[in-house]
Coordinates of C-alpha atoms and ligand atoms in Angstrom, one line a residue:
M189 CA 0.0 0.1 0.0
D190 CA 1.3 3.5 -0.8
I191 CA -0.1 6.7 0.6
F192 CA 0.4 10.0 -1.3
Y193 CA -0.5 13.6 -0.1
D194 CA -1.6 16.6 -2.1
V195 CA -1.9 14.6 -5.3
P196 CA -2.4 16.3 -8.8
L197 CA -5.4 14.4 -10.4
E198 CA -4.8 15.5 -14.0
K199 CA -3.8 11.9 -14.9
L200 CA -6.4 10.3 -12.6
N201 CA -9.4 11.8 -14.4
T202 CA -10.0 11.4 -18.0
F203 CA -11.5 14.9 -18.3
R204 CA -7.8 15.9 -17.5
L205 CA -9.0 18.6 -15.0
K206 CA -6.1 20.1 -13.0
V207 CA -7.5 19.5 -9.6
N208 CA -5.8 17.9 -6.5
A209 CA -6.7 15.4 -3.8
A210 CA -5.7 15.9 -0.2
C211 CA -4.6 12.2 -0.1
L212 CA -4.5 9.1 -2.3
V213 CA -4.1 5.5 -1.1
E214 CA -3.2 2.8 -3.6
Y215 CA -3.7 -0.7 -2.2
D216 CA -2.6 -4.0 -3.4
T217 CA -4.6 -6.5 -1.4
P218 CA -8.2 -6.5 0.1
E219 CA -6.6 -7.0 3.6
E220 CA -4.8 -3.7 3.4
L221 CA -8.2 -1.8 3.4
R222 CA -8.5 -2.8 7.0
T223 CA -5.2 -1.1 7.9
I224 CA -5.7 2.3 6.3
P225 CA -4.7 4.9 9.0
A226 CA -7.8 6.5 10.6
E227 CA -6.1 9.9 10.6
L228 CA -6.1 10.3 6.8
P229 CA -8.4 13.1 5.7
A230 CA -12.2 12.4 5.3
P231 CA -14.3 11.6 3.3
R232 CA -13.0 8.4 1.7
K233 CA -13.9 7.7 -1.9
A234 CA -13.0 4.7 -4.0
I235 CA -12.1 5.5 -7.6
G236 CA -11.3 3.5 -10.7
G237 CA -9.7 4.9 -13.8
G238 CA -11.5 8.3 -13.3
S239 CA -13.2 7.8 -16.6
N240 CA -16.7 8.5 -15.3
L241 CA -16.0 11.2 -12.7
L242 CA -16.3 14.9 -12.8
F243 CA -14.2 16.5 -10.0
T244 CA -16.1 19.6 -9.1
G245 CA -13.0 21.0 -7.3
D246 CA -10.1 20.0 -5.2
F247 CA -11.0 16.7 -3.3
P248 CA -10.5 17.4 0.4
G249 CA -10.4 13.7 1.5
T250 CA -8.7 10.4 0.7
L251 CA -9.2 8.6 -2.6
L252 CA -8.7 4.9 -2.6
H253 CA -7.5 3.2 -5.7
S254 CA -7.0 -0.6 -6.3
R255 CA -3.9 -2.0 -7.7
I256 CA -5.4 -5.5 -7.7
R257 CA -5.0 -6.6 -11.3
F258 CA -5.1 -10.4 -11.6
I259 CA -7.2 -12.2 -14.3
Q260 CA -8.0 -15.7 -13.1
P261 CA -10.1 -18.1 -15.1
V262 CA -12.0 -21.0 -13.6
E263 CA -13.6 -23.6 -16.0
M264 CA -17.2 -24.3 -15.0
Q265 CA -19.3 -26.9 -16.7
E266 CA -21.6 -24.6 -18.9
Y267 CA -19.4 -21.4 -18.8
V268 CA -16.0 -20.0 -17.8
L269 CA -15.9 -17.9 -14.7
V270 CA -13.2 -15.3 -14.7
R271 CA -12.2 -13.6 -11.4
V272 CA -10.7 -10.2 -12.1
G273 CA -9.0 -7.8 -9.8
S274 CA -10.9 -4.5 -9.4
G275 CA -7.9 -2.5 -10.6
A276 CA -7.4 -4.4 -13.9
R277 CA -8.3 -2.2 -17.0
W278 CA -11.7 -3.2 -18.3
D279 CA -10.4 -3.3 -21.8
D280 CA -7.5 -5.5 -20.9
L281 CA -10.1 -8.0 -19.7
C282 CA -12.0 -7.6 -23.0
A283 CA -8.8 -8.2 -25.0
W284 CA -8.0 -11.3 -22.8
A285 CA -11.5 -12.7 -23.4
A286 CA -11.2 -12.1 -27.2
D287 CA -7.7 -13.7 -27.2
H288 CA -9.2 -16.8 -25.5
G289 CA -12.1 -17.0 -27.8
L290 CA -14.6 -16.3 -24.9
W291 CA -17.9 -14.6 -25.6
G292 CA -19.8 -12.2 -23.4
I293 CA -18.0 -8.9 -23.3
E294 CA -16.8 -8.3 -26.8
N295 CA -19.3 -5.6 -27.4
L296 CA -18.0 -3.8 -24.3
S297 CA -14.5 -3.4 -25.9
G298 CA -12.7 -0.1 -25.8
I299 CA -14.6 1.3 -22.7
P300 CA -12.0 3.2 -20.7
G301 CA -11.9 2.5 -16.9
E302 CA -11.3 -0.3 -14.5
V303 CA -13.2 -3.6 -13.6
G304 CA -14.3 -2.5 -10.2
A305 CA -15.9 0.7 -11.5
A306 CA -17.4 -1.3 -14.4
A307 CA -19.4 -3.4 -11.8
V308 CA -20.4 -0.4 -9.9
Q309 CA -21.6 1.7 -12.8
N310 CA -23.1 -1.2 -14.9
I311 CA -21.1 0.0 -18.0
G312 CA -22.9 -0.7 -21.3
A313 CA -22.5 -0.5 -25.0
Y314 CA -23.9 -2.0 -28.2
G315 CA -26.6 -4.0 -26.5
I316 CA -24.7 -5.5 -23.5
E317 CA -24.2 -4.3 -20.0
A318 CA -21.7 -5.4 -17.5
G319 CA -24.5 -6.5 -15.2
D320 CA -25.5 -9.2 -17.7
V321 CA -22.2 -11.0 -17.1
V322 CA -21.4 -10.2 -13.4
D323 CA -21.5 -13.4 -11.5
A324 CA -20.5 -11.9 -8.1
V325 CA -18.7 -8.9 -6.8
E326 CA -16.1 -9.3 -4.0
C327 CA -16.0 -6.2 -1.7
F328 CA -14.7 -4.8 1.5
D329 CA -17.6 -3.6 3.6
T330 CA -16.5 -0.3 5.1
R331 CA -19.3 -0.4 7.7
R332 CA -18.5 -3.8 9.1
Q333 CA -14.8 -3.6 8.2
C334 CA -14.9 -7.1 6.6
P335 CA -14.8 -8.7 3.1
V336 CA -18.1 -9.8 1.6
V337 CA -19.2 -11.5 -1.7
I338 CA -22.4 -10.1 -3.3
K339 CA -24.2 -12.1 -6.0
G340 CA -24.6 -10.2 -9.3
A341 CA -28.3 -10.9 -9.2
D342 CA -28.4 -9.0 -5.8
C343 CA -26.6 -5.9 -7.2
G344 CA -29.9 -4.2 -8.5
Y345 CA -28.4 -3.8 -12.0
G346 CA -30.4 -1.4 -14.3
Y347 CA -29.5 1.0 -17.1
R348 CA -26.3 2.7 -15.9
T349 CA -27.1 2.0 -12.3
S350 CA -26.7 -0.5 -9.4
R351 CA -27.2 -0.6 -5.7
F352 CA -23.6 0.5 -5.4
K353 CA -24.6 3.8 -6.8
E354 CA -27.8 4.1 -4.9
D355 CA -28.5 2.8 -1.3
W356 CA -25.1 1.2 -1.0
K357 CA -23.2 4.3 -2.3
D358 CA -19.7 4.5 -0.8
R359 CA -20.3 1.6 1.5
Y360 CA -18.6 -1.2 -0.4
I361 CA -15.1 -1.0 -2.0
V362 CA -14.9 -3.5 -4.9
T363 CA -11.8 -5.6 -4.7
A364 CA -12.6 -8.3 -7.5
V365 CA -15.4 -9.2 -9.8
G366 CA -16.5 -12.6 -11.1
I367 CA -17.4 -12.4 -14.8
R368 CA -19.3 -15.2 -16.6
L369 CA -18.1 -15.8 -20.1
T370 CA -18.8 -18.6 -22.6
R371 CA -17.3 -20.6 -25.4
E372 CA -20.6 -21.1 -26.9
Y373 CA -21.1 -19.0 -30.2
R374 CA -23.1 -16.1 -29.0
P375 CA -22.7 -12.9 -31.0
R376 CA -25.0 -10.0 -30.0
L377 CA -25.4 -7.9 -33.1
D378 CA -28.8 -6.2 -32.9
Y379 CA -27.7 -2.7 -31.6
G380 CA -27.5 0.0 -34.3
H381 CA -25.0 -0.6 -37.0
V382 CA -23.1 -3.4 -35.4
R383 CA -24.3 -6.0 -37.8
A384 CA -23.9 -3.9 -40.9
A385 CA -20.4 -3.0 -39.8
L386 CA -19.4 -6.6 -39.4
E387 CA -20.9 -7.5 -42.8
E388 CA -18.9 -4.7 -44.4
R389 CA -15.7 -5.8 -42.7
F390 CA -15.8 -9.6 -43.0
G391 CA -18.5 -10.3 -45.7
S392 CA -22.1 -11.4 -45.0
Y393 CA -21.1 -15.1 -45.5
V394 CA -19.0 -15.0 -42.3
L395 CA -22.2 -14.1 -40.4
E396 CA -24.3 -16.6 -42.2
Q397 CA -21.8 -19.4 -41.6
G398 CA -21.4 -18.6 -38.0
E399 CA -17.8 -17.8 -38.3
L400 CA -17.6 -14.7 -36.2
T401 CA -15.2 -14.7 -33.3
P402 CA -15.1 -12.5 -30.2
A403 CA -11.9 -11.1 -31.6
R404 CA -13.6 -10.1 -34.8
V405 CA -16.6 -8.5 -33.0
R406 CA -14.1 -6.7 -30.7
E407 CA -12.1 -5.3 -33.6
T408 CA -15.3 -4.0 -35.3
I409 CA -16.6 -2.5 -32.1
L410 CA -13.3 -0.7 -31.5
S411 CA -13.5 0.7 -35.0
I412 CA -17.0 2.0 -34.5
R413 CA -16.0 3.7 -31.2
R414 CA -13.0 5.3 -32.9
T415 CA -15.4 7.1 -35.4
K416 CA -17.7 8.4 -32.7
L417 CA -15.8 8.9 -29.4
P418 CA -12.8 10.9 -28.6
D419 CA -9.6 9.0 -27.7
P420 CA -9.0 10.0 -24.0
A421 CA -5.2 10.2 -24.9
D422 CA -6.0 13.1 -27.3
I423 CA -8.9 14.9 -25.7
G424 CA -10.3 14.9 -22.2
S425 CA -13.8 13.6 -21.7
A426 CA -15.8 11.2 -19.6
G427 CA -17.6 9.5 -22.4
S428 CA -21.4 10.0 -22.4
F429 CA -22.1 12.8 -19.9
F430 CA -25.9 12.3 -19.5
R431 CA -28.0 9.3 -19.4
N432 CA -30.5 8.7 -22.1
P433 CA -33.8 9.8 -20.7
V434 CA -36.6 7.1 -20.3
V435 CA -39.9 9.0 -20.6
S436 CA -43.6 8.3 -20.6
R437 CA -45.5 7.8 -23.9
D438 CA -47.2 11.1 -23.4
C439 CA -43.9 12.9 -23.0
F440 CA -42.6 11.1 -26.1
D441 CA -45.7 12.2 -28.0
A442 CA -45.0 15.8 -27.0
V443 CA -41.4 15.4 -28.3
V444 CA -42.7 14.1 -31.6
R445 CA -45.0 17.2 -31.8
T446 CA -42.1 19.6 -31.0
A447 CA -39.9 17.8 -33.6
E448 CA -42.7 18.2 -36.3
Q449 CA -43.3 21.9 -35.4
R450 CA -39.6 22.8 -35.5
G451 CA -38.6 20.6 -38.5
F452 CA -36.3 18.3 -36.4
G453 CA -37.5 15.1 -38.4
T454 CA -38.1 11.7 -37.0
V455 CA -37.3 11.2 -33.3
P456 CA -35.0 8.3 -32.7
H457 CA -36.2 6.1 -29.8
Y458 CA -36.2 2.7 -28.2
D459 CA -39.4 1.2 -26.8
N460 CA -39.0 0.2 -23.2
G461 CA -42.3 -1.4 -22.0
D462 CA -44.8 1.4 -21.5
Q463 CA -42.0 4.0 -21.6
V464 CA -39.7 5.2 -24.3
K465 CA -35.9 5.8 -24.3
I466 CA -34.8 8.8 -26.3
P467 CA -31.1 9.4 -27.2
A468 CA -29.9 12.4 -25.2
A469 CA -27.4 13.0 -28.0
W470 CA -30.3 13.7 -30.4
L471 CA -32.0 16.1 -28.0
I472 CA -28.7 18.0 -27.4
E473 CA -27.9 18.1 -31.1
Q474 CA -31.5 19.6 -31.9
C475 CA -30.8 22.3 -29.4
G476 CA -27.8 23.3 -31.4
W477 CA -25.0 22.3 -29.1
K478 CA -23.1 19.7 -31.2
G479 CA -19.5 20.9 -31.8
K480 CA -20.1 24.1 -29.8
T481 CA -17.6 25.4 -27.1
L482 CA -18.3 27.4 -24.0
G483 CA -15.3 28.7 -22.2
H484 CA -12.7 25.8 -22.3
A485 CA -15.5 23.1 -22.4
G486 CA -17.2 21.8 -25.5
V487 CA -19.7 19.3 -27.0
Y488 CA -17.8 16.8 -29.1
G489 CA -18.5 17.3 -32.9
K490 CA -19.0 13.6 -33.7
Q491 CA -21.2 12.7 -30.6
A492 CA -23.4 15.3 -28.9
L493 CA -23.6 13.3 -25.6
V494 CA -19.8 13.7 -25.0
L495 CA -18.7 16.8 -23.2
V496 CA -15.0 17.6 -23.7
N497 CA -12.2 19.5 -22.2
A498 CA -11.9 21.4 -25.5
T499 CA -8.8 23.4 -25.0
G500 CA -7.1 21.1 -22.4
Q501 CA -7.3 24.0 -19.9
A502 CA -10.8 23.4 -18.6
A503 CA -11.6 23.9 -15.0
P504 CA -14.5 22.1 -13.2
A505 CA -16.6 25.3 -13.5
D506 CA -16.3 25.2 -17.3
I507 CA -17.7 21.8 -17.5
L508 CA -20.4 22.6 -14.8
L509 CA -21.6 25.7 -16.7
L510 CA -21.9 23.8 -20.0
E511 CA -23.7 21.0 -18.2
E512 CA -26.2 23.5 -16.8
Q513 CA -26.8 25.3 -20.0
I514 CA -27.3 22.1 -22.0
K515 CA -29.8 20.9 -19.4
A516 CA -31.6 24.3 -19.5
S517 CA -31.9 24.2 -23.4
V518 CA -33.2 20.6 -23.4
Q519 CA -35.7 21.4 -20.6
A520 CA -36.8 24.6 -22.5
V521 CA -37.2 23.0 -25.9
F522 CA -38.4 19.4 -25.0
G523 CA -39.6 19.7 -21.4
I524 CA -37.2 16.9 -20.5
T525 CA -34.8 16.9 -17.5
L526 CA -31.4 15.4 -18.5
N527 CA -29.6 13.6 -15.7
P528 CA -25.8 13.2 -15.7
E529 CA -24.3 9.7 -16.1
V530 CA -21.0 11.0 -14.9
E531 CA -20.6 11.1 -11.1
H532 CA -19.9 14.5 -9.6
V533 CA -17.3 14.2 -6.8
Ligands
LIG801 N1 -27.4 10.7 -32.2 C1 -27.7 12.0 -32.5 N2 -26.6 12.9 -32.5 C2 -25.4 12.5 -32.1 C3 -25.1 11.2 -31.8 C4 -26.2 10.3 -31.8 O1 -28.8 12.4 -32.9 O2 -24.4 13.4 -32.1 C5 -28.6 9.8 -32.1 C6 -28.7 8.9 -33.3 O3 -30.1 8.8 -33.6 C7 -28.1 7.6 -32.8 C8 -28.6 7.6 -31.4 O4 -28.5 9.0 -31.0 O5 -28.7 6.5 -33.5 C9 -27.7 6.8 -30.5 O6 -26.3 7.1 -30.6 P1 -25.2 6.1 -30.2 O7 -25.4 4.8 -30.8 O8 -23.9 6.8 -30.4 O9 -25.4 5.9 -28.6 P2 -25.9 6.8 -27.3 O10 -27.2 6.5 -26.9 O11 -25.5 8.2 -27.7 C10 -25.1 5.0 -25.7 C11 -24.1 4.9 -24.4 C12 -22.7 4.9 -24.9 C13 -22.5 3.7 -25.7 C14 -23.5 3.7 -27.0 C15 -23.4 2.5 -27.8 C16 -25.4 6.0 -22.7 C17 -25.5 7.2 -21.8 N3 -24.5 6.1 -23.5 O12 -24.8 6.2 -26.3 O13 -21.9 4.7 -23.7 O14 -21.1 3.5 -26.2 O15 -24.8 3.9 -26.5 O16 -24.1 1.5 -27.1 O17 -26.2 5.2 -22.6 C18 -20.6 5.9 -22.1 O18 -21.5 5.5 -21.2 O19 -19.7 6.6 -21.8 C19 -20.9 5.6 -23.5 C20 -20.1 6.1 -24.5

């Protein structure tokens, strides 16, 4: 375990905001979490790769970061269970699974961040969510000061949420995650242009003959992401900034009417039982924000749901002001309240 004081966080948040934390603890084993000195500044907050966080200023407490990075497969009868340390990079796990011909997380390739945070946030992309494959989450319970194992089915996974973000917020520190993968041919191609992109890349016979591999799907997903999302190495962002709103049918009908009156065209949407999910990117784009900057913050020109550190010099206030103005526009035009996906710390 290492303890650092007055730590610059520029490299620990993918927005690349130049803020500091009073203290940072990097731990290597779950047992060390019991031995963290009580006198370190409060509050304590577990972080992963900092890819879904917005630091709203300097952090006055102690950040806890896992360096537990093992990937340990266990063959089960009908699937392969992989135990992974919370500090492993999520995409290293996706690459490992693809290299071993294992299905389950290939559509989640290229998502920045670490495995522990993936299980907390229920990361999702191209029709798959982490919660679909989480078998169990190994945690340190900060209340009872002991390790616990929580079954995936008990984590309350929903669209970009889990109990770790709600009633269990900041109680459990994830130390490892059990992920269920399979050797059975199981491509998931029904989201957006995934199928078309695979056909274009490998030819439709590959799909018809059942000759896809997790590696081929991974490669295609990575190329789709490259066309839409900024590379965190070049431009600071936290991926999608807002959740896609899920609204009532009446609210959706009102959005359709607004779109007709203002010439916005067809409203993209996904039916979700008696509710409807509308892409926040579309709402933001119709409000004229795509590619715009405000101070040092901006809206990415290829994906309106991604707020960026446009000049590299953004302060938390720049991002917060842009967030507020986008929310106000979408509220005024469509009567919909956008909620951030990115956690404000
Ligand atoms: N769209 C626009 N303008 C844009 C971008 C998109 O109108 O600038 C519309 C289009 O109609 C498009 C639809 O929005 O078909 C959906 O766009 P996209 O497929 O890019 O997905 P998204 O809903 O904007 C979500 C996730 C992403 C994930 C993609 C793919 C959330 C909050 N975001 O974005 O996750 O990669 O789907 O599955 O659910 C992230 O969480 O950081 C993230 C990048």
